[in-house]
XYZ file of C-alpha atoms in Angstrom:
626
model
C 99.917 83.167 25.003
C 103.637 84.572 24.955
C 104.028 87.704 22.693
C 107.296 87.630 21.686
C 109.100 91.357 20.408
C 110.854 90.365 17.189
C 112.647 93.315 16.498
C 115.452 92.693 14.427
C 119.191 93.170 15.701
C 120.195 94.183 12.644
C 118.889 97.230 12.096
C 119.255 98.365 15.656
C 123.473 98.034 15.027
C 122.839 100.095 11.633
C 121.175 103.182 13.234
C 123.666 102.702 16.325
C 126.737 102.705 14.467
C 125.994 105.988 12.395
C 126.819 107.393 15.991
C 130.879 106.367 14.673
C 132.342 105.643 17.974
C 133.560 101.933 19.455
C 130.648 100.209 20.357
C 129.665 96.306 20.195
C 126.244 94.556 20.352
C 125.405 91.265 21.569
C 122.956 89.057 24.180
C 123.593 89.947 27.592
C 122.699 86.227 27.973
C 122.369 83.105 25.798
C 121.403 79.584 26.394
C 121.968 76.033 24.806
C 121.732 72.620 25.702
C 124.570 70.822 26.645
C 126.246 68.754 24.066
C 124.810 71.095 21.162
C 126.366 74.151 19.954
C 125.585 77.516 20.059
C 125.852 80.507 18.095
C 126.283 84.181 19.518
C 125.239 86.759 17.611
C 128.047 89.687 17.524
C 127.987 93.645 15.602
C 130.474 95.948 16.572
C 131.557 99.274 15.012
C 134.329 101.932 15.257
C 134.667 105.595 14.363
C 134.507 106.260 10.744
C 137.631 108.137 10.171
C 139.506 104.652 10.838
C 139.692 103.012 7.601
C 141.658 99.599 8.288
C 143.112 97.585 5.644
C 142.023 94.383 7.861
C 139.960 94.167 10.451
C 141.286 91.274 13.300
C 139.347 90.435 16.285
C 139.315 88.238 19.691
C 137.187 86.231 21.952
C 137.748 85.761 25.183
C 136.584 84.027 28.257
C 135.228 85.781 31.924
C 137.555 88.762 31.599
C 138.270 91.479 28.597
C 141.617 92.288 29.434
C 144.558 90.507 28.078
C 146.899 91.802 30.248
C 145.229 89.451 32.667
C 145.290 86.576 30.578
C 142.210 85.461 29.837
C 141.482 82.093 28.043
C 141.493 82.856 24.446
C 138.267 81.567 22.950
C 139.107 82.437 19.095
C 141.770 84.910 17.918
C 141.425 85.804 13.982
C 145.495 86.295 14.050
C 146.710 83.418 15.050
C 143.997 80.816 15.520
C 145.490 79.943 18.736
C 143.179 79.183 21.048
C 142.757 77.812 24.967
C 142.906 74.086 25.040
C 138.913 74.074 26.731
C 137.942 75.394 23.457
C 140.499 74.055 20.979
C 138.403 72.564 18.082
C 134.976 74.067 19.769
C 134.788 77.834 18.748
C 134.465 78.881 15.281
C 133.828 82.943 13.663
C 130.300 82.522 11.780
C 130.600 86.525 11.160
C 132.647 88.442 8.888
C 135.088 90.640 10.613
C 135.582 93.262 7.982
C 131.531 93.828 7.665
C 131.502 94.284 11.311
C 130.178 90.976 12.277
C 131.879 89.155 15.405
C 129.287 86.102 15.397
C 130.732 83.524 17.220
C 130.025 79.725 17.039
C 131.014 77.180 20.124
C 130.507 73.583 19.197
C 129.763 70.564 22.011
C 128.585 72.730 25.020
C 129.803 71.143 28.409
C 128.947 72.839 31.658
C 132.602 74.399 31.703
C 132.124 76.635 28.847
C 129.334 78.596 30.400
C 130.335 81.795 31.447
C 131.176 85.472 30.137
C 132.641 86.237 26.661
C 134.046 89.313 25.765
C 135.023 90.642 22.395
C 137.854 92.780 21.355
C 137.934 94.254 17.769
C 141.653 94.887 16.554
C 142.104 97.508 14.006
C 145.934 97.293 13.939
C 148.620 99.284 15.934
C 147.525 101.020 18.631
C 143.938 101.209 17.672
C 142.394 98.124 19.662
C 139.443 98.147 21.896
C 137.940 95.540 24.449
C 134.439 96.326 23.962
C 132.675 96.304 27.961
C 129.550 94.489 26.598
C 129.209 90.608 26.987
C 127.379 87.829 26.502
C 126.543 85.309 29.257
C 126.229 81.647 28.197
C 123.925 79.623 30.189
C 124.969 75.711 29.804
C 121.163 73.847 30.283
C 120.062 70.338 30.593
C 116.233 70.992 31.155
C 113.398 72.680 29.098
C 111.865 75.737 30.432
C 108.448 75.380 31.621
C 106.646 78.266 32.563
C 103.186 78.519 34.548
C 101.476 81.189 35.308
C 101.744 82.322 38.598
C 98.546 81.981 39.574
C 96.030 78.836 38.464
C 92.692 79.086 39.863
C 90.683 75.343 39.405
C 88.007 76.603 36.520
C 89.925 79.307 35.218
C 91.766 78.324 31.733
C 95.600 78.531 31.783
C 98.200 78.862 29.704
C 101.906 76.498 30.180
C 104.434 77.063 27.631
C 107.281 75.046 27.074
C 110.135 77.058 26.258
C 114.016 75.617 24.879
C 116.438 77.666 22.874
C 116.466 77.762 19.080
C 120.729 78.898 18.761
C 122.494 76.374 17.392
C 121.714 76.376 12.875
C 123.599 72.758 13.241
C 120.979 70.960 15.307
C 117.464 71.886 16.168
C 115.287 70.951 19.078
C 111.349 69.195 18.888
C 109.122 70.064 21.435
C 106.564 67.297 22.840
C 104.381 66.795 26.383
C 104.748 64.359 28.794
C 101.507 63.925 31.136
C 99.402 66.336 29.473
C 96.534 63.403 28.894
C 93.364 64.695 29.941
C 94.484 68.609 30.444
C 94.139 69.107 26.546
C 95.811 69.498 23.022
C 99.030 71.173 23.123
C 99.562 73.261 19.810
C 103.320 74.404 18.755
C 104.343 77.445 18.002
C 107.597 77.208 16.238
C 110.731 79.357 16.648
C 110.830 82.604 17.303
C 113.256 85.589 18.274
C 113.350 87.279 21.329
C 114.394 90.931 22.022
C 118.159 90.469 22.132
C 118.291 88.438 18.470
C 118.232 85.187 20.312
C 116.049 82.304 19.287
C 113.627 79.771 21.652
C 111.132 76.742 20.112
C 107.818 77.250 21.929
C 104.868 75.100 22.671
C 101.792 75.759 24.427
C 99.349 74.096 26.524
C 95.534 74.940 26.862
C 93.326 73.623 29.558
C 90.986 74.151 32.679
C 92.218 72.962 35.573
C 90.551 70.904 38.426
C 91.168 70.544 41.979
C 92.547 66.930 41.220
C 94.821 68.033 38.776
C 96.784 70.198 41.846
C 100.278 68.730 42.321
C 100.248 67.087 38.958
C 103.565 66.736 37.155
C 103.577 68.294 33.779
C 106.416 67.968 31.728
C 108.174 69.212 28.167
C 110.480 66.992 26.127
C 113.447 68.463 23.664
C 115.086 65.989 21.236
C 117.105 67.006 18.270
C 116.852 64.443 15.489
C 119.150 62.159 14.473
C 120.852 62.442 17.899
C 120.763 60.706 20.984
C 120.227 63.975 22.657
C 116.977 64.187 25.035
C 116.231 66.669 27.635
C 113.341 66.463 30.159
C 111.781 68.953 32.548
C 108.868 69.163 34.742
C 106.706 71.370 36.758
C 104.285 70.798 39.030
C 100.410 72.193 38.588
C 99.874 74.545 42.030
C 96.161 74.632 41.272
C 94.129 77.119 44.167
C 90.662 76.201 45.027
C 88.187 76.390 47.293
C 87.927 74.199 50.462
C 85.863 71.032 50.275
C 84.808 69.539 53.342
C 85.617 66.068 52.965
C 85.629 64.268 56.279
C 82.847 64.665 58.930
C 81.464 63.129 61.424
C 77.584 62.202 61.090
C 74.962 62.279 63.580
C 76.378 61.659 66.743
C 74.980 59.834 69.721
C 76.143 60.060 73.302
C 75.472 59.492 76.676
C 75.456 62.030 79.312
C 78.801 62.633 81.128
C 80.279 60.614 78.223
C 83.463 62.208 75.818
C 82.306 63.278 72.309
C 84.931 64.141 69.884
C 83.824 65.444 66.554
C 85.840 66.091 63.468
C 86.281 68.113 60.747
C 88.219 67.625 57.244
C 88.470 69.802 54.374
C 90.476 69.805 51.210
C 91.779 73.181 49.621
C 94.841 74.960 48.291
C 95.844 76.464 49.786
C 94.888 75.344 53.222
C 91.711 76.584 54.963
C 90.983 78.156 58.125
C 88.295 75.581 59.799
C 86.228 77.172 62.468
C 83.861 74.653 64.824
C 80.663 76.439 65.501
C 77.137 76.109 67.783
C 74.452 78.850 67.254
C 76.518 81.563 65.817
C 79.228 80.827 68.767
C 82.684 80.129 67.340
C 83.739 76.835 69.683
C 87.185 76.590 67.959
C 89.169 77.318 65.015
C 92.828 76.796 63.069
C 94.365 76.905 59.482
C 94.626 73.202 59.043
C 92.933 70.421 57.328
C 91.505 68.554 60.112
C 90.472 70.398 63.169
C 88.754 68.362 66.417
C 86.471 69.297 69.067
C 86.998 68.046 71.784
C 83.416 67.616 74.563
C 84.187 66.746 77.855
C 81.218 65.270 80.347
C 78.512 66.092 77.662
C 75.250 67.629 79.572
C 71.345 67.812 77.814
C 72.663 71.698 77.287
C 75.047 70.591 74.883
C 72.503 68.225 72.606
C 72.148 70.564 68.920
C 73.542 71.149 65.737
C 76.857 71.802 65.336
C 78.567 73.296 62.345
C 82.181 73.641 60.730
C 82.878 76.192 58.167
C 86.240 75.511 55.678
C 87.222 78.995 53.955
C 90.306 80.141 52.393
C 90.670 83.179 49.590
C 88.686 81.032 46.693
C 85.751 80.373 48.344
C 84.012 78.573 51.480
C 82.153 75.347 52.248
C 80.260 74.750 55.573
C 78.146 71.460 56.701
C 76.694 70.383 60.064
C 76.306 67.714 62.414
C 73.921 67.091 65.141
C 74.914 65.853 68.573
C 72.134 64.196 70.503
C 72.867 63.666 73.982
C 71.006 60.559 75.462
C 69.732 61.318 79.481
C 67.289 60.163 81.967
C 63.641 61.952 82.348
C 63.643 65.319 84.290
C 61.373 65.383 87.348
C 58.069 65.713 85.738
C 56.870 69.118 86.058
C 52.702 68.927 87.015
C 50.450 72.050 86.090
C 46.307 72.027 85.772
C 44.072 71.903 88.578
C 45.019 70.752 91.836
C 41.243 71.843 93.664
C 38.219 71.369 91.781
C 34.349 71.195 92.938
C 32.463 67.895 92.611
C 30.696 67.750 88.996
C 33.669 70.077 87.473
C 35.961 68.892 84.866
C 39.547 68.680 86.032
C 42.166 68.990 83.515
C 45.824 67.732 84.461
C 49.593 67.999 82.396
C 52.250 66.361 83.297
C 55.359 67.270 81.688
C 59.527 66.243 81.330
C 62.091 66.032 79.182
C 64.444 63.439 78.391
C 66.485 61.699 75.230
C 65.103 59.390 73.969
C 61.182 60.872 74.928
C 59.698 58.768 77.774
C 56.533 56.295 78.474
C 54.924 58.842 80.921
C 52.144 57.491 82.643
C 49.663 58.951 85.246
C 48.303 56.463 87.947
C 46.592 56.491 91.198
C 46.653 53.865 94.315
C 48.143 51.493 91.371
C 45.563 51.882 88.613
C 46.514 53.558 85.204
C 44.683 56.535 84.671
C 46.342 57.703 81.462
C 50.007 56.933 79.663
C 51.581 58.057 75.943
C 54.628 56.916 74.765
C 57.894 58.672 73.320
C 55.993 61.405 74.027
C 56.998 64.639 76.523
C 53.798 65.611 77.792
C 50.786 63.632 79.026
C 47.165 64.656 79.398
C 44.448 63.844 82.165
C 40.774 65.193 81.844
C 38.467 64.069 84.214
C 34.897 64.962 83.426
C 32.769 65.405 86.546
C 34.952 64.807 89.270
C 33.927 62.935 92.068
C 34.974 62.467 95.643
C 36.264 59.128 94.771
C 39.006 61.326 92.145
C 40.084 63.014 95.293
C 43.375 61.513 96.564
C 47.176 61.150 95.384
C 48.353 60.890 91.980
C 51.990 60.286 90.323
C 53.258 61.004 87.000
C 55.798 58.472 86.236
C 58.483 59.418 83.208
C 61.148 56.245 82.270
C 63.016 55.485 79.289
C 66.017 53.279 78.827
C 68.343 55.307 81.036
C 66.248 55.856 84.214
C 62.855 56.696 85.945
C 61.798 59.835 87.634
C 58.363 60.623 89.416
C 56.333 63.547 90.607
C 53.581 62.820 93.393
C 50.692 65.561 93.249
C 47.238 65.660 95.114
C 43.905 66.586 93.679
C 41.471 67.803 95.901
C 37.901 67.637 95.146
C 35.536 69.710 97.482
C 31.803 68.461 97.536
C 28.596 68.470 100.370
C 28.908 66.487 102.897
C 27.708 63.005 102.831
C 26.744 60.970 106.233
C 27.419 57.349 105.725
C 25.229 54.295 106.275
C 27.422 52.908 108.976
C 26.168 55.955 111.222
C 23.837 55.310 114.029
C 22.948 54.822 118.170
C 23.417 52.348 120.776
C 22.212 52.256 123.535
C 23.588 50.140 126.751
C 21.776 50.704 130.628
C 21.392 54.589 130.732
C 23.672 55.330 128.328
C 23.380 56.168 124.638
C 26.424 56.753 122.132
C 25.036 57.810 118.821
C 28.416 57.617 115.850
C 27.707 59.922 112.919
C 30.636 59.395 110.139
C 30.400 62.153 107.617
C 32.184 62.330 103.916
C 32.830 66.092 102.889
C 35.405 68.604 101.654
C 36.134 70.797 102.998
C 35.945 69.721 106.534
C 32.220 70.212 107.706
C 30.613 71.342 110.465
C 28.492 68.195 112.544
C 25.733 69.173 115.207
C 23.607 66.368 117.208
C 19.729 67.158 117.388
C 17.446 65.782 120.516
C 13.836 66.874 118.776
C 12.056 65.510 121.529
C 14.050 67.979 124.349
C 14.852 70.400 121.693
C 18.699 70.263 121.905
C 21.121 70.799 119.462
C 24.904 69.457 120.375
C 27.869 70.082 118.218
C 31.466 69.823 118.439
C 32.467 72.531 120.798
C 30.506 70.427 123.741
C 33.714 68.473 124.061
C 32.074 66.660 127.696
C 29.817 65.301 125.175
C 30.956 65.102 121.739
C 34.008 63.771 120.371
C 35.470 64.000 116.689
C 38.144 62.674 114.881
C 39.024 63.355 111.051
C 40.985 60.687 108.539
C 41.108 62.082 104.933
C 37.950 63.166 103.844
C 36.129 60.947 106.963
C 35.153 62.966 110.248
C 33.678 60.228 112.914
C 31.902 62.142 115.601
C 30.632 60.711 119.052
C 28.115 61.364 120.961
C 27.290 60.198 124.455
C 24.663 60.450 126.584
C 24.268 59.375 130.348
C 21.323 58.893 132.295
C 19.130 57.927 129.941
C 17.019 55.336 131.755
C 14.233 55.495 129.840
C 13.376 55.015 125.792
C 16.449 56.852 124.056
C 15.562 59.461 122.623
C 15.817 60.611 118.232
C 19.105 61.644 117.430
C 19.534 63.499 114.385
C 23.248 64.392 112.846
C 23.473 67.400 110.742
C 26.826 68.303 108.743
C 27.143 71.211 106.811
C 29.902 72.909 104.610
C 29.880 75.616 101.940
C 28.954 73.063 99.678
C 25.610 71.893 100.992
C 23.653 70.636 104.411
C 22.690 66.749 105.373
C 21.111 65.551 108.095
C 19.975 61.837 109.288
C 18.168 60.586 111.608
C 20.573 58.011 113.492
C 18.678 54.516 113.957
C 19.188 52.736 116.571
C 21.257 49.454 115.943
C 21.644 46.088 118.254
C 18.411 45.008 119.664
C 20.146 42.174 121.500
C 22.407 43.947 122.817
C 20.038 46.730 124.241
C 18.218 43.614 125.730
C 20.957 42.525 127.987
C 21.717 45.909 129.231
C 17.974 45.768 130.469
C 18.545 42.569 132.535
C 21.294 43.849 133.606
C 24.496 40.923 134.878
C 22.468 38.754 136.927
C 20.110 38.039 134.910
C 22.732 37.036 132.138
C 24.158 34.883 134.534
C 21.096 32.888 135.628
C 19.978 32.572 131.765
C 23.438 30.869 130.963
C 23.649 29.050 133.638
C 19.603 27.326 132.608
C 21.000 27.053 128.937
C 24.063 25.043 130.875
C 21.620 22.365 132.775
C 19.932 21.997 129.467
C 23.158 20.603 127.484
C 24.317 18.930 130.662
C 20.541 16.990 130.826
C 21.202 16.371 126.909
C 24.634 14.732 127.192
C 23.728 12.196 130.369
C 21.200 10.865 127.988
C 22.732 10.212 125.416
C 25.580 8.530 127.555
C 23.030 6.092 129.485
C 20.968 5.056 126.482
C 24.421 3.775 124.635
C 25.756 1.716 127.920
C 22.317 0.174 127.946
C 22.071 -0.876 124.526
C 25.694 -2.390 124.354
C 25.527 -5.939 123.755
C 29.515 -7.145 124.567
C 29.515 -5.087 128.309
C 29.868 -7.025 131.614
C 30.639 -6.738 134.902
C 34.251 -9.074 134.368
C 35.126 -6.799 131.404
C 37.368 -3.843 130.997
C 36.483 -1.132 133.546
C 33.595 1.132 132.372
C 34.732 4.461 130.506
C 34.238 7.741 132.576
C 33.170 10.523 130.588
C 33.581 13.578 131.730
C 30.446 14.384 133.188
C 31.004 11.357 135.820
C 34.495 12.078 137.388
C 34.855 12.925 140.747
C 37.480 13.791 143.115
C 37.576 12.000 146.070
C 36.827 14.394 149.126
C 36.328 16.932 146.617
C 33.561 19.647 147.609
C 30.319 19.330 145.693
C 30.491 22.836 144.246
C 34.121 22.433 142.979
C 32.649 19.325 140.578
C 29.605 22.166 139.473
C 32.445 24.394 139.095
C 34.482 22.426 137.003
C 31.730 21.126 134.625
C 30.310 24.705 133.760
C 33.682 25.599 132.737
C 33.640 21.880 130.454
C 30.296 22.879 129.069
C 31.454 26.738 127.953
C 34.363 25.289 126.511
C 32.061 22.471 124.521
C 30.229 25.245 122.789
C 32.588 27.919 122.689
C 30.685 30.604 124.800
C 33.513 33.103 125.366
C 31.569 36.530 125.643
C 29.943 38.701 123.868
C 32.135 41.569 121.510
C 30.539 44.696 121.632
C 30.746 46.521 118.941
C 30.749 49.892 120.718
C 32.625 49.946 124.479
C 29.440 49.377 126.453
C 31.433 47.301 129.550
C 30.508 47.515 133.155
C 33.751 48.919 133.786
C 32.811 51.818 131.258
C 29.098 52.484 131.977
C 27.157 53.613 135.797
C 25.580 50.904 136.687
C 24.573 52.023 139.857
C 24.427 49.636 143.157
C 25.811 45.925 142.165
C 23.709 42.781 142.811
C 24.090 41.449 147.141
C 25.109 37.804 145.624
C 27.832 37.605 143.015
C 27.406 36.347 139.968
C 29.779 32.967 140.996
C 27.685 31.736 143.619
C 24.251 32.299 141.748
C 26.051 29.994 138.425
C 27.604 27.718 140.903
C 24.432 26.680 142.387
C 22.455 27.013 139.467
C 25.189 24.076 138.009
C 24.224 21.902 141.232
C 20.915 22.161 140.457
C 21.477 21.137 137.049
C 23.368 17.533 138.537
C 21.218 16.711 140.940
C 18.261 17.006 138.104
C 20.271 14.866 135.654
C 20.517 12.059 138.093
């Protein structure tokens, strides 16, 4: 509320003018609407031993001295007056009681200005008193607002219009004040200098969407046409309010985020972008961007923008999530484990969205989780067959990454089935094919002659390792008689095994005994013997054939019949032993182990080669047939 001195002017001229000296008293300033009137209160006084008969006096306009001519505004003489104010001004006060009150009548904007009074006594005693009165000409009501409204805090607007003219007096009403509150009139009342003002006030709390509103006072005087309007506009402070945000953001690596930030307040606030206590960026404004270029995985959080100003603060977050392809997987557990141990395996990555990971080896699924970062393997009681390469396979929508590791399981050695002798002529080769990890140590054993072999003898043993597999050779020359017991021994840190190597390929160790003659004269008896067979057969159907005659078509010639003319005897042999091999698909024996003349010592070959003895042999065969 406006306190409002109301000291009266009255009494201050009294206890002035006991003083007895020249001395006047009016508003320095005064105010009226235009088109009303106005009336400006006026006491003057003068020393004491001056006793006029009649007291005169004069108004005039922006200057006290009449030697400059100044427009005469009322003159108690000669009621001449300047034409501006000619039927305007009028003396409310009574000269001889000291009372210069002056009264100007339908205000236009020219009459504002300075007015001066000068009191005239007679003769020489005249004075132009150096006080004045300044008259304001308005067309608005005063609205006043505090200088400071806080949203929440109750204020105080007062409308404020001068109260000076006694012909015509102003109402005071609100314009916009719906919502804000119930404005309650306070009536007229003097100010300090003797002036009058109509007052109204307005109660309320303000709210941040009342800042900027346009408040406004109305003065009408009754029974005129006279209405004067004025506004003000509500500068409410308050505290930011973030209002505009992005929400959760999702992007792809390398890609351009931008995110954004709006807050309202009054007045504006200072936005700051921030990531884990780092300020990113900051301005006064009420929308503030930041700007990511080529987003990485180190960029994926929560980021958060913080509105303050001097009424308060606001703050909220967003969280960036930056979509990328699996990591390599990252493998840790155990790598070397003993047979029978349990083997525990992790395979590891990272990626946005979390990947299908998946564990597999030589194409079989060993273990898989999805959306999931970390995957698992436990293998109880390893075996050899878990030894071998694995790969941990990470993928999600955006690509695939892999990690190849090895597990290596150590265990005794093991000597497979597939191990054993052969023997061809005088010489043996015993194989011994040993499982183990790590690589063992293989020795050959002759109990009979007491003789161990092992891999250094490189004249007699030979080994090879693939993986977990060692193949070892040996071979033995010379040995015309039985072969001997072989027995193959491997040993590691793990454990021993031995085995007694049999001996594999009875047929073939028969063969060897005859030795290549011999297989040459049985194959060439097992030729006569399908040769006799076929010229049979052939007769018996040419005899039983009722249609043939000697005028019919020529007689067929098999095979078996055809002869060259001049041709040697031996040549036809020749040629059907080849017929015959070809009929039942003899082609040779495959040995299994390189036992070929070429690679064993056969000693002295046979006086007759093996063609002669089969070409004979076939002869013999004919001439039998027939």
């Amino acid at each position: 509320m406006i306190f409002l001195t109301t000291l009266p002017l009255f009494w201050i001229m009294i206890s002035a003018s006991r003083g007895g000296h020249w001395g006047a008293w009016m508003p320095s300033s005064i105010s009226a609407f235009e088109g009303t009137c106005v009336s400006i209160p006026c006491r003057f006084d003068f020393p004491d031993e001056l006793r006029p008969a009649v007291v005169h006096g004069v108004w005039y306009f922006n200057s006290p001295y009449p030697k400059n001519y100044p427009p005469v505004v009322f003159k108690s003489r000669t009621q001449v007056v300047h034409e501006s104010f000619q039927g305007r001004s009028r003396l409310l006060g009574d000269l001889g009681l000291r009372n210069c009150t002056l009264l100007l009548s339908n205000l236009s904007p020219e009459l504002g200005g300075k007015y001066y009074f000068r009191g005239d006594l007679g003769g020489y005693n005249q004075y132009t008193f150096s006080e004045h009165s300044v008259l304001d000409i308005i067309s608005t009501p005063n609205i006043v607002v505090p200088p400071e409204v806080v949203a929440g805090t109750e204020v105080e607007v007062s409308c404020m219009v001068p109260d000076n003219c006694p012909e015509l007096r102003p109402e005071l009403s609100w314009l916009g004040q719906d919502g804000l509150g119930e404005p309650a009139v306070l009536g007229r009342l003097r100010e300090d200098e003797g002036t009058w003002v109509q007052v109204s006030l307005l109660h309320f709390v303000p709210t941040r969407e009342v800042n900027g509103h346009r408040l406004g006072c109305q003065a009408s005087f009754p029974n005129t046409t006279l209405q004067f309007e004025g506004y003000a506009s509500l500068d409410v402070k308050y505290p930011p309010v973030i209002v505009e945000m992005n929400s959760s953001v999702e992007a792809i690596e390398g890609s351009h985020v931008s995110l954004l930030c709006g807050a309202d307040s009054n007045p504006p606030p200072l936005l700051t972008w921030m990531r884990d206590g780092t300020v990113l960026r900051e301005a006064v404004a009420e929308i503030l961007f930041l700007e990511l270029d080529e987003v990485t995985p180190g960029e994926d959080g929560v980021y958060a923008c913080l509105a303050e100003n001097a009424y308060g603060q606001d703050n909220r977050t967003v969280e960036l999530s930056v979509m990328y392809a699996p990591w390599k997987p990252t493998v840790n557990g155990t790598v070397v484990a003993v047979e029978g141990e349990t083997v525990s395996i992790s395979c590891s990555t990272q990626s946005n969205p979390d990947p299908i990971l998946t564990i597999f080896k030589e194409k079989q699924i060993l273990a898989t989780v999805i959306y999931e970062s970390e995957l698992q393997l436990e293998l109880p009681a390893v075996t050899p067959e878990d030894d071998g390469e694995y790969w941990c396979v990470a993928e999600n929508q955006y690509g695939q990454r892999a990690t190849a590791f090895n597990l290596s399981v150590e265990f005794a050695p093991m000597i497979l089935l597939e191990s054993h002798c052969a023997a061809a002529r005088d010489t043996v080769q015993c194989l011994c094919v040993v499982k183990a990890n790590p690589e063992p140590a293989v020795a050959f054993e002759l109990p009979s002659r007491n003789v161990t072999v092992n891999e250094t003898e490189r004249e007699f043993v030979y080994s090879e390792r693939s993986g977990l597999l060692l193949t070892s050779i040996l071979t033995l020359r010379g040995q015309a008689q039985a072969p001997p017991r072989v027995l193959c021994t491997s040993r590691n840190l793990y454990g021993t095994k031995s085995l007694e190597l049999p001996f594999q390929g009875a047929h073939r160790l028969m063969w060897a005994k005859i030795g290549p003659v011999g297989a040459v004269v049985a194959f060439a008896i097992l030729i006569a013997i399908v040769c006799y067979i076929t010229q049979t057969r052939r007769k018996k159907n040419v005899t039983e054939s009722p249609s043939f005659s000697a005028g019919d078509n020529p007689p067929v010639l098999f095979s078996s019949d055809f002869r060259i003319s001049g041709a040697p005897e031996k040549y036809e042999s020749q040629r059907r032993l080849g017929s015959e091999r070809r009929l039942l698909g003899l082609r040779g024996e495959p040995p299994e182990l390189d036992l070929s003349y070429s690679h064993l010592d056969l000693g002295k070959r046979p006086t007759k080669d093996s063609y002669t003895l089969t070409e004979e042999l076939a002869e013999y065969a004919e001439i039998r047939v027939k």
